[in-house]
mmCIF file of N, CA, C and O in Angstrom:
data_model
loop_
_atom_site.group_PDB
_atom_site.id
_atom_site.type_symbol
_atom_site.label_atom_id
_atom_site.label_comp_id
_atom_site.label_asym_id
_atom_site.label_seq_id
_atom_site.Cartn_x
_atom_site.Cartn_y
_atom_site.Cartn_z
ATOM 1 N N UNK A 1 6.283 19.548 0.336
ATOM 2 C CA UNK A 1 5.529 19.486 -1.642
ATOM 3 C C UNK A 1 4.177 18.840 -1.329
ATOM 4 O O UNK A 1 3.488 18.457 -0.594
ATOM 5 N N UNK A 2 3.135 18.821 -2.664
ATOM 6 C CA UNK A 2 2.086 18.627 -2.959
ATOM 7 C C UNK A 2 2.033 16.675 -2.764
ATOM 8 O O UNK A 2 1.182 16.538 -1.916
ATOM 9 N N UNK A 3 2.867 16.420 -2.918
ATOM 10 C CA UNK A 3 3.147 14.591 -2.755
ATOM 11 C C UNK A 3 2.601 14.145 -1.200
ATOM 12 O O UNK A 3 2.392 13.924 -1.180
ATOM 13 N N UNK A 4 3.831 15.348 -0.802
ATOM 14 C CA UNK A 4 3.836 15.141 0.821
ATOM 15 C C UNK A 4 2.740 14.777 1.636
ATOM 16 O O UNK A 4 1.789 14.642 2.679
ATOM 17 N N UNK A 5 2.252 16.667 0.868
ATOM 18 C CA UNK A 5 0.530 16.786 2.184
ATOM 19 C C UNK A 5 -0.311 15.812 1.540
ATOM 20 O O UNK A 5 -1.051 15.608 2.997
ATOM 21 N N UNK A 6 -0.586 15.595 0.461
ATOM 22 C CA UNK A 6 -1.198 13.926 0.383
ATOM 23 C C UNK A 6 -1.028 12.930 0.672
ATOM 24 O O UNK A 6 -1.891 12.565 1.587
ATOM 25 N N UNK A 7 0.212 12.436 0.851
ATOM 26 C CA UNK A 7 0.656 11.315 1.064
ATOM 27 C C UNK A 7 0.098 11.271 2.869
ATOM 28 O O UNK A 7 -0.114 10.452 3.573
ATOM 29 N N UNK A 8 0.355 12.908 3.603
ATOM 30 C CA UNK A 8 0.330 13.049 4.954
ATOM 31 C C UNK A 8 -1.772 13.090 5.344
ATOM 32 O O UNK A 8 -2.140 12.514 6.033
ATOM 33 N N UNK A 9 -2.507 14.059 4.189
ATOM 34 C CA UNK A 9 -3.410 13.548 4.304
ATOM 35 C C UNK A 9 -4.163 12.692 4.455
ATOM 36 O O UNK A 9 -5.120 11.597 5.509
ATOM 37 N N UNK A 10 -3.999 11.237 3.225
ATOM 38 C CA UNK A 10 -3.965 10.042 3.345
ATOM 39 C C UNK A 10 -3.543 9.393 4.612
ATOM 40 O O UNK A 10 -4.247 8.204 4.933
ATOM 41 N N UNK A 11 -2.914 9.398 5.394
ATOM 42 C CA UNK A 11 -2.086 9.023 6.208
ATOM 43 C C UNK A 11 -3.080 8.671 7.359
ATOM 44 O O UNK A 11 -3.606 8.094 8.264
ATOM 45 N N UNK A 12 -3.945 10.555 7.573
ATOM 46 C CA UNK A 12 -4.894 10.983 8.890
ATOM 47 C C UNK A 12 -6.043 9.903 8.077
ATOM 48 O O UNK A 12 -7.045 9.374 9.343
ATOM 49 N N UNK A 13 -6.349 9.824 7.517
ATOM 50 C CA UNK A 13 -7.781 9.134 6.388
ATOM 51 C C UNK A 13 -7.609 7.915 6.896
ATOM 52 O O UNK A 13 -8.276 7.141 7.381
ATOM 53 N N UNK A 14 -6.487 6.886 7.181
ATOM 54 C CA UNK A 14 -6.399 5.960 7.237
ATOM 55 C C UNK A 14 -6.749 5.864 8.318
ATOM 56 O O UNK A 14 -7.057 4.837 8.752
ATOM 57 N N UNK A 15 -5.774 6.709 8.705
ATOM 58 C CA UNK A 15 -6.104 6.492 10.939
ATOM 59 C C UNK A 15 -7.532 6.446 11.481
ATOM 60 O O UNK A 15 -7.902 5.884 12.378
ATOM 61 N N UNK A 16 -8.269 7.411 10.467
ATOM 62 C CA UNK A 16 -9.524 7.653 10.494
ATOM 63 C C UNK A 16 -10.795 6.811 10.025
ATOM 64 O O UNK A 16 -11.760 6.578 10.005
ATOM 65 N N UNK A 17 -9.918 5.097 9.589
ATOM 66 C CA UNK A 17 -9.960 4.176 8.897
ATOM 67 C C UNK A 17 -12.041 5.023 7.716
ATOM 68 O O UNK A 17 -12.826 3.990 7.202
ATOM 69 N N UNK A 18 -11.071 6.039 6.610
ATOM 70 C CA UNK A 18 -11.185 6.213 5.757
ATOM 71 C C UNK A 18 -11.017 5.846 4.627
ATOM 72 O O UNK A 18 -10.130 6.950 3.834
ATOM 73 N N UNK A 19 -10.742 4.142 4.305
ATOM 74 C CA UNK A 19 -10.059 3.793 3.089
ATOM 75 C C UNK A 19 -10.229 4.596 1.987
ATOM 76 O O UNK A 19 -8.968 4.901 1.500
ATOM 77 N N UNK A 20 -11.044 4.495 1.586
ATOM 78 C CA UNK A 20 -11.573 4.846 0.260
ATOM 79 C C UNK A 20 -10.688 6.787 -0.163
ATOM 80 O O UNK A 20 -10.433 6.120 -1.374
ATOM 81 N N UNK A 21 -11.230 7.503 1.033
ATOM 82 C CA UNK A 21 -10.394 8.523 1.084
ATOM 83 C C UNK A 21 -9.159 8.879 0.911
ATOM 84 O O UNK A 21 -7.839 9.389 0.520
ATOM 85 N N UNK A 22 -8.144 8.097 1.728
ATOM 86 C CA UNK A 22 -7.239 7.579 1.497
ATOM 87 C C UNK A 22 -6.577 6.954 0.467
ATOM 88 O O UNK A 22 -5.364 7.690 0.077
ATOM 89 N N UNK A 23 -7.302 6.259 -0.086
ATOM 90 C CA UNK A 23 -6.620 5.529 -1.362
ATOM 91 C C UNK A 23 -6.357 6.727 -2.383
ATOM 92 O O UNK A 23 -5.250 6.977 -3.378
ATOM 93 N N UNK A 24 -7.465 7.573 -2.480
ATOM 94 C CA UNK A 24 -7.764 8.600 -3.127
ATOM 95 C C UNK A 24 -6.367 9.969 -3.054
ATOM 96 O O UNK A 24 -5.231 10.486 -3.562
ATOM 97 N N UNK A 25 -5.962 9.870 -1.985
ATOM 98 C CA UNK A 25 -5.158 10.889 -1.884
ATOM 99 C C UNK A 25 -3.417 10.090 -1.781
ATOM 100 O O UNK A 25 -2.945 11.044 -2.322
ATOM 101 N N UNK A 26 -3.404 8.751 -1.382
ATOM 102 C CA UNK A 26 -2.282 8.788 -2.017
ATOM 103 C C UNK A 26 -1.763 8.539 -3.517
ATOM 104 O O UNK A 26 -0.543 8.517 -3.524
ATOM 105 N N UNK A 27 -3.197 8.182 -4.394
ATOM 106 C CA UNK A 27 -2.852 7.965 -5.517
ATOM 107 C C UNK A 27 -2.953 9.233 -6.526
ATOM 108 O O UNK A 27 -2.064 9.128 -7.443
ATOM 109 N N UNK A 28 -3.017 10.518 -5.730
ATOM 110 C CA UNK A 28 -3.198 11.668 -5.860
ATOM 111 C C UNK A 28 -1.470 11.823 -5.936
ATOM 112 O O UNK A 28 -0.931 12.915 -6.868
ATOM 113 N N UNK A 29 -1.054 11.299 -4.850
ATOM 114 C CA UNK A 29 0.535 11.748 -4.368
ATOM 115 C C UNK A 29 1.584 10.783 -5.107
ATOM 116 O O UNK A 29 2.727 11.660 -5.825
ATOM 117 N N UNK A 30 1.005 10.129 -5.675
ATOM 118 C CA UNK A 30 1.318 8.451 -6.478
ATOM 119 C C UNK A 30 1.305 10.346 -8.476
ATOM 120 O O UNK A 30 2.659 10.118 -8.262
ATOM 121 N N UNK A 31 0.850 10.388 -8.356
ATOM 122 C CA UNK A 31 0.158 11.355 -9.756
ATOM 123 C C UNK A 31 0.894 12.612 -9.188
ATOM 124 O O UNK A 31 1.738 13.064 -10.668
ATOM 125 N N UNK A 32 0.840 13.356 -8.360
ATOM 126 C CA UNK A 32 2.026 14.552 -8.802
ATOM 127 C C UNK A 32 3.416 14.172 -8.339
ATOM 128 O O UNK A 32 4.218 14.785 -9.283
ATOM 129 N N UNK A 33 4.004 13.123 -7.908
ATOM 130 C CA UNK A 33 5.293 12.341 -7.786
ATOM 131 C C UNK A 33 5.232 11.189 -7.882
ATOM 132 O O UNK A 33 5.626 10.352 -7.072
ATOM 133 N N UNK A 34 5.707 10.774 -9.127
ATOM 134 C CA UNK A 34 5.647 8.770 -9.195
ATOM 135 C C UNK A 34 6.879 8.244 -8.649
ATOM 136 O O UNK A 34 6.993 7.088 -8.677
ATOM 137 N N UNK A 35 8.079 8.578 -8.114
ATOM 138 C CA UNK A 35 9.148 8.359 -7.932
ATOM 139 C C UNK A 35 9.105 8.332 -6.209
ATOM 140 O O UNK A 35 9.648 8.196 -6.189
ATOM 141 N N UNK A 36 7.883 8.698 -5.734
ATOM 142 C CA UNK A 36 7.925 8.923 -4.179
ATOM 143 C C UNK A 36 7.414 8.188 -3.570
ATOM 144 O O UNK A 36 6.405 7.109 -3.554
ATOM 145 N N UNK A 37 8.012 6.876 -3.122
ATOM 146 C CA UNK A 37 7.966 5.462 -2.477
ATOM 147 C C UNK A 37 6.700 5.282 -2.129
ATOM 148 O O UNK A 37 6.315 4.395 -1.420
ATOM 149 N N UNK A 38 6.537 6.202 -0.986
ATOM 150 C CA UNK A 38 5.841 6.094 0.578
ATOM 151 C C UNK A 38 4.132 5.669 -0.132
ATOM 152 O O UNK A 38 3.647 5.091 0.671
ATOM 153 N N UNK A 39 4.344 7.004 -0.897
ATOM 154 C CA UNK A 39 2.320 7.378 -1.267
ATOM 155 C C UNK A 39 2.156 4.783 -1.566
ATOM 156 O O UNK A 39 0.931 5.179 -1.420
ATOM 157 N N UNK A 40 2.893 4.501 -2.497
ATOM 158 C CA UNK A 40 2.496 3.039 -3.213
ATOM 159 C C UNK A 40 2.907 2.404 -1.990
ATOM 160 O O UNK A 40 1.238 1.683 -2.117
ATOM 161 N N UNK A 41 3.223 2.382 -1.133
ATOM 162 C CA UNK A 41 3.651 1.808 0.008
ATOM 163 C C UNK A 41 2.088 2.150 1.334
ATOM 164 O O UNK A 41 1.705 0.787 1.325
ATOM 165 N N UNK A 42 2.034 2.857 1.285
ATOM 166 C CA UNK A 42 0.408 3.234 2.268
ATOM 167 C C UNK A 42 -0.608 3.165 1.646
ATOM 168 O O UNK A 42 -1.594 2.115 2.162
ATOM 169 N N UNK A 43 -0.472 3.634 0.278
ATOM 170 C CA UNK A 43 -1.758 2.838 -1.207
ATOM 171 C C UNK A 43 -1.721 1.064 -0.535
ATOM 172 O O UNK A 43 -2.746 0.526 -0.407
ATOM 173 N N UNK A 44 -0.717 0.332 -0.806
ATOM 174 C CA UNK A 44 -0.606 -1.174 -0.789
ATOM 175 C C UNK A 44 -1.053 -1.259 0.398
ATOM 176 O O UNK A 44 -1.325 -2.644 1.109
ATOM 177 N N UNK A 45 -0.914 -0.943 1.647
ATOM 178 C CA UNK A 45 -1.453 -0.712 3.232
ATOM 179 C C UNK A 45 -2.686 -0.856 3.403
ATOM 180 O O UNK A 45 -3.573 -1.620 3.520
ATOM 181 N N UNK A 46 -3.606 -0.026 2.896
ATOM 182 C CA UNK A 46 -4.720 0.016 2.822
ATOM 183 C C UNK A 46 -5.179 -1.321 1.652
ATOM 184 O O UNK A 46 -6.536 -1.888 2.553
ATOM 185 N N UNK A 47 -4.863 -1.517 0.873
ATOM 186 C CA UNK A 47 -4.879 -2.644 -0.240
ATOM 187 C C UNK A 47 -5.204 -3.915 0.858
ATOM 188 O O UNK A 47 -6.274 -4.383 0.991
ATOM 189 N N UNK A 48 -3.718 -4.522 1.322
ATOM 190 C CA UNK A 48 -4.141 -5.122 2.035
ATOM 191 C C UNK A 48 -5.237 -5.150 3.013
ATOM 192 O O UNK A 48 -5.853 -6.736 3.447
ATOM 193 N N UNK A 49 -4.825 -4.300 3.303
ATOM 194 C CA UNK A 49 -5.921 -4.306 5.101
ATOM 195 C C UNK A 49 -7.652 -5.039 4.148
ATOM 196 O O UNK A 49 -8.385 -5.420 5.614
ATOM 197 N N UNK A 50 -7.913 -4.312 2.986
ATOM 198 C CA UNK A 50 -9.050 -4.937 2.902
ATOM 199 C C UNK A 50 -9.263 -5.856 1.837
ATOM 200 O O UNK A 50 -10.308 -6.767 1.284
ATOM 201 N N UNK A 51 -8.148 -6.436 1.852
ATOM 202 C CA UNK A 51 -7.715 -8.068 1.425
ATOM 203 C C UNK A 51 -7.515 -8.268 0.487
ATOM 204 O O UNK A 51 -8.102 -9.076 -0.124
ATOM 205 N N UNK A 52 -7.743 -7.078 -0.514
ATOM 206 C CA UNK A 52 -7.394 -6.234 -2.356
ATOM 207 C C UNK A 52 -5.521 -7.301 -2.289
ATOM 208 O O UNK A 52 -4.964 -6.109 -2.865
ATOM 209 N N UNK A 53 -5.739 -8.840 -2.534
ATOM 210 C CA UNK A 53 -3.900 -8.750 -1.998
ATOM 211 C C UNK A 53 -2.706 -8.422 -3.562
ATOM 212 O O UNK A 53 -1.861 -8.150 -3.476
ATOM 213 N N UNK A 54 -3.917 -8.723 -4.639
ATOM 214 C CA UNK A 54 -2.648 -8.559 -6.339
ATOM 215 C C UNK A 54 -2.592 -7.164 -5.902
ATOM 216 O O UNK A 54 -1.384 -6.875 -6.579
ATOM 217 N N UNK A 55 -3.651 -6.511 -5.644
ATOM 218 C CA UNK A 55 -3.211 -4.334 -5.781
ATOM 219 C C UNK A 55 -2.489 -3.733 -4.323
ATOM 220 O O UNK A 55 -1.128 -3.474 -4.638
ATOM 221 N N UNK A 56 -1.973 -4.861 -3.634
ATOM 222 C CA UNK A 56 -1.675 -5.158 -2.133
ATOM 223 C C UNK A 56 0.214 -4.707 -3.068
ATOM 224 O O UNK A 56 0.986 -4.419 -2.850
ATOM 225 N N UNK A 57 -0.036 -6.106 -3.359
ATOM 226 C CA UNK A 57 1.644 -6.645 -3.494
ATOM 227 C C UNK A 57 2.326 -6.044 -4.600
ATOM 228 O O UNK A 57 3.148 -4.998 -5.052
ATOM 229 N N UNK A 58 1.060 -5.281 -5.582
ATOM 230 C CA UNK A 58 2.022 -4.564 -6.989
ATOM 231 C C UNK A 58 2.212 -3.248 -6.110
ATOM 232 O O UNK A 58 3.284 -2.791 -6.504
ATOM 233 N N UNK A 59 1.364 -2.707 -5.391
ATOM 234 C CA UNK A 59 2.112 -1.768 -4.966
ATOM 235 C C UNK A 59 3.659 -1.674 -4.100
ATOM 236 O O UNK A 59 4.364 -0.774 -4.168
ATOM 237 N N UNK A 60 3.330 -2.373 -3.233
ATOM 238 C CA UNK A 60 4.783 -3.213 -2.628
ATOM 239 C C UNK A 60 5.671 -3.187 -3.321
ATOM 240 O O UNK A 60 7.200 -2.516 -3.097
ATOM 241 N N UNK A 61 5.807 -3.743 -4.830
ATOM 242 C CA UNK A 61 6.630 -4.615 -5.617
ATOM 243 C C UNK A 61 6.866 -3.297 -6.819
ATOM 244 O O UNK A 61 8.545 -2.611 -6.453
ATOM 245 N N UNK A 62 6.328 -2.122 -6.432
ATOM 246 C CA UNK A 62 6.647 -0.817 -6.732
ATOM 247 C C UNK A 62 7.617 0.195 -5.721
ATOM 248 O O UNK A 62 8.741 0.787 -6.316
ATOM 249 N N UNK A 63 7.666 0.071 -4.557
ATOM 250 C CA UNK A 63 8.211 0.286 -3.928
ATOM 251 C C UNK A 63 9.151 -0.143 -3.797
ATOM 252 O O UNK A 63 10.397 0.653 -3.722
ATOM 253 N N UNK A 64 9.581 -1.513 -3.614
ATOM 254 C CA UNK A 64 10.763 -2.360 -4.191
ATOM 255 C C UNK A 64 11.245 -2.240 -5.137
ATOM 256 O O UNK A 64 13.055 -1.724 -5.071
ATOM 257 N N UNK A 65 10.774 -1.522 -6.065
ATOM 258 C CA UNK A 65 11.547 -1.326 -7.534
ATOM 259 C C UNK A 65 11.856 0.337 -7.609
ATOM 260 O O UNK A 65 13.364 0.619 -7.971
ATOM 261 N N UNK A 66 11.772 1.128 -6.656
ATOM 262 C CA UNK A 66 12.248 2.572 -6.516
ATOM 263 C C UNK A 66 12.679 2.388 -5.251
ATOM 264 O O UNK A 66 13.633 3.068 -5.930
ATOM 265 N N UNK A 67 13.025 2.167 -4.960
ATOM 266 C CA UNK A 67 13.910 2.002 -2.962
ATOM 267 C C UNK A 67 14.120 0.675 -2.378
ATOM 268 O O UNK A 67 13.283 0.223 -1.654
ATOM 269 N N UNK A 68 15.289 -0.522 -3.136
ATOM 270 C CA UNK A 68 15.025 -1.976 -2.834
ATOM 271 C C UNK A 68 15.115 -2.290 -1.123
ATOM 272 O O UNK A 68 15.646 -2.947 -0.412
ATOM 273 N N UNK A 69 15.558 -1.000 -0.762
ATOM 274 C CA UNK A 69 16.019 -0.943 1.037
ATOM 275 C C UNK A 69 15.259 -0.612 1.454
ATOM 276 O O UNK A 69 15.239 -0.277 2.793
ATOM 277 N N UNK A 70 13.653 -0.431 1.086
ATOM 278 C CA UNK A 70 12.475 -0.352 1.930
ATOM 279 C C UNK A 70 12.070 -1.910 2.838
ATOM 280 O O UNK A 70 11.338 -2.510 2.005
ATOM 281 N N UNK A 71 12.397 -2.223 3.943
ATOM 282 C CA UNK A 71 12.570 -3.150 4.725
ATOM 283 C C UNK A 71 10.748 -3.683 4.986
ATOM 284 O O UNK A 71 10.539 -4.691 4.590
ATOM 285 N N UNK A 72 9.986 -2.420 5.353
ATOM 286 C CA UNK A 72 8.772 -2.974 6.018
ATOM 287 C C UNK A 72 8.375 -3.343 4.465
ATOM 288 O O UNK A 72 7.488 -3.358 4.217
ATOM 289 N N UNK A 73 8.954 -2.721 3.036
ATOM 290 C CA UNK A 73 7.880 -2.742 1.775
ATOM 291 C C UNK A 73 8.270 -4.736 1.501
ATOM 292 O O UNK A 73 6.957 -5.438 1.216
ATOM 293 N N UNK A 74 9.554 -4.821 1.649
ATOM 294 C CA UNK A 74 9.216 -6.279 1.563
ATOM 295 C C UNK A 74 8.518 -7.138 2.368
ATOM 296 O O UNK A 74 8.445 -8.323 1.651
ATOM 297 N N UNK A 75 8.644 -7.111 3.448
ATOM 298 C CA UNK A 75 8.006 -7.573 4.880
ATOM 299 C C UNK A 75 6.748 -7.847 4.164
ATOM 300 O O UNK A 75 5.597 -8.587 4.276
ATOM 301 N N UNK A 76 5.941 -6.855 3.955
ATOM 302 C CA UNK A 76 4.534 -6.185 3.199
ATOM 303 C C UNK A 76 4.410 -7.337 2.234
ATOM 304 O O UNK A 76 3.221 -7.319 1.907
ATOM 305 N N UNK A 77 4.950 -7.245 1.341
ATOM 306 C CA UNK A 77 4.805 -7.883 0.650
ATOM 307 C C UNK A 77 4.994 -9.220 0.851
ATOM 308 O O UNK A 77 3.903 -10.136 -0.259
ATOM 309 N N UNK A 78 5.650 -9.977 1.145
ATOM 310 C CA UNK A 78 6.060 -11.762 1.741
ATOM 311 C C UNK A 78 4.217 -12.212 2.492
ATOM 312 O O UNK A 78 4.010 -12.811 2.265
ATOM 313 N N UNK A 79 3.941 -10.773 3.452
ATOM 314 C CA UNK A 79 2.444 -11.126 3.506
ATOM 315 C C UNK A 79 2.124 -11.372 3.450
ATOM 316 O O UNK A 79 0.432 -12.553 3.365
ATOM 317 N N UNK A 80 1.637 -10.434 2.123
ATOM 318 C CA UNK A 80 0.551 -10.414 1.461
ATOM 319 C C UNK A 80 0.572 -11.618 0.399
ATOM 320 O O UNK A 80 -0.502 -12.056 0.452
ATOM 321 N N UNK A 81 1.299 -12.410 0.064
ATOM 322 C CA UNK A 81 1.895 -12.983 -0.227
ATOM 323 C C UNK A 81 1.396 -14.486 0.285
ATOM 324 O O UNK A 81 0.428 -15.310 -0.327
ATOM 325 N N UNK A 82 1.535 -14.400 1.361
ATOM 326 C CA UNK A 82 1.153 -15.716 1.965
ATOM 327 C C UNK A 82 -0.199 -15.305 2.165
ATOM 328 O O UNK A 82 -0.500 -16.421 2.377
ATOM 329 N N UNK A 83 -0.069 -14.434 2.535
ATOM 330 C CA UNK A 83 -2.334 -14.307 3.362
ATOM 331 C C UNK A 83 -3.156 -14.942 1.439
ATOM 332 O O UNK A 83 -3.794 -15.629 1.634
ATOM 333 N N UNK A 84 -2.702 -14.435 0.819
ATOM 334 C CA UNK A 84 -3.205 -15.016 -0.683
ATOM 335 C C UNK A 84 -3.201 -16.116 -0.845
ATOM 336 O O UNK A 84 -4.268 -16.706 -1.628
ATOM 337 N N UNK A 85 -2.410 -16.356 -0.290
ATOM 338 C CA UNK A 85 -1.995 -18.417 -0.658
ATOM 339 C C UNK A 85 -3.104 -18.942 0.513
ATOM 340 O O UNK A 85 -3.849 -19.744 -0.430
ATOM 341 N N UNK A 86 -2.685 -18.442 1.702
ATOM 342 C CA UNK A 86 -3.775 -19.232 2.453
ATOM 343 C C UNK A 86 -5.493 -18.830 2.157
ATOM 344 O O UNK A 86 -6.447 -19.585 2.226
ATOM 345 N N UNK A 87 -5.709 -17.753 1.888
ATOM 346 C CA UNK A 87 -7.273 -17.048 1.131
ATOM 347 C C UNK A 87 -7.337 -18.070 -0.151
ATOM 348 O O UNK A 87 -8.918 -18.844 0.070
ATOM 349 N N UNK A 88 -6.511 -18.653 -1.029
ATOM 350 C CA UNK A 88 -6.880 -19.840 -1.822
ATOM 351 C C UNK A 88 -6.465 -20.609 -1.373
ATOM 352 O O UNK A 88 -7.554 -21.686 -1.488
ATOM 353 N N UNK A 89 -6.363 -21.191 -0.193
ATOM 354 C CA UNK A 89 -6.266 -22.851 0.253
ATOM 355 C C UNK A 89 -7.790 -22.621 1.140
ATOM 356 O O UNK A 89 -8.085 -23.965 0.516
ATOM 357 N N UNK A 90 -8.299 -21.731 1.157
ATOM 358 C CA UNK A 90 -9.607 -22.410 1.857
ATOM 359 C C UNK A 90 -10.954 -21.729 1.247
ATOM 360 O O UNK A 90 -12.070 -21.665 1.382
ATOM 361 N N UNK A 91 -10.623 -20.974 -0.282
ATOM 362 C CA UNK A 91 -11.456 -21.335 -0.978
ATOM 363 C C UNK A 91 -12.497 -20.062 -1.337
ATOM 364 O O UNK A 91 -13.414 -20.144 -1.366
ATOM 365 N N UNK A 92 -11.729 -19.244 -0.885
ATOM 366 C CA UNK A 92 -12.268 -17.610 -0.334
ATOM 367 C C UNK A 92 -11.461 -16.596 -1.268
ATOM 368 O O UNK A 92 -10.620 -16.628 -0.788
#
C-alpha cells in the first residue's frame, strides 16, 4: 500500500543520508496510515541521529502507544532520554 511504499522510500533516503527527504516520506506514510507504527519509529531514528531528542522521544512514545511490544522503540526511547540528559549536563 501507499504508506508502506512511502516508508520504504524513506528508508532508502535515510540510508543515503538524505534525512530531510526521509522525514518527509515517513511523515507522508504516517498521514496515509496513522496507525502504522513503523514510520513513526523510522522518523524517530532520523530525529535522534540529528540530535533532536525531544522529537525522537515523541515518535518513539507514539510507536509504543500503538504497539507496546515494539522492543526497538522502547530501547531507542531509553537511549534518547539518556542522551538528552547527557547533552543537558554538558550544557549544549
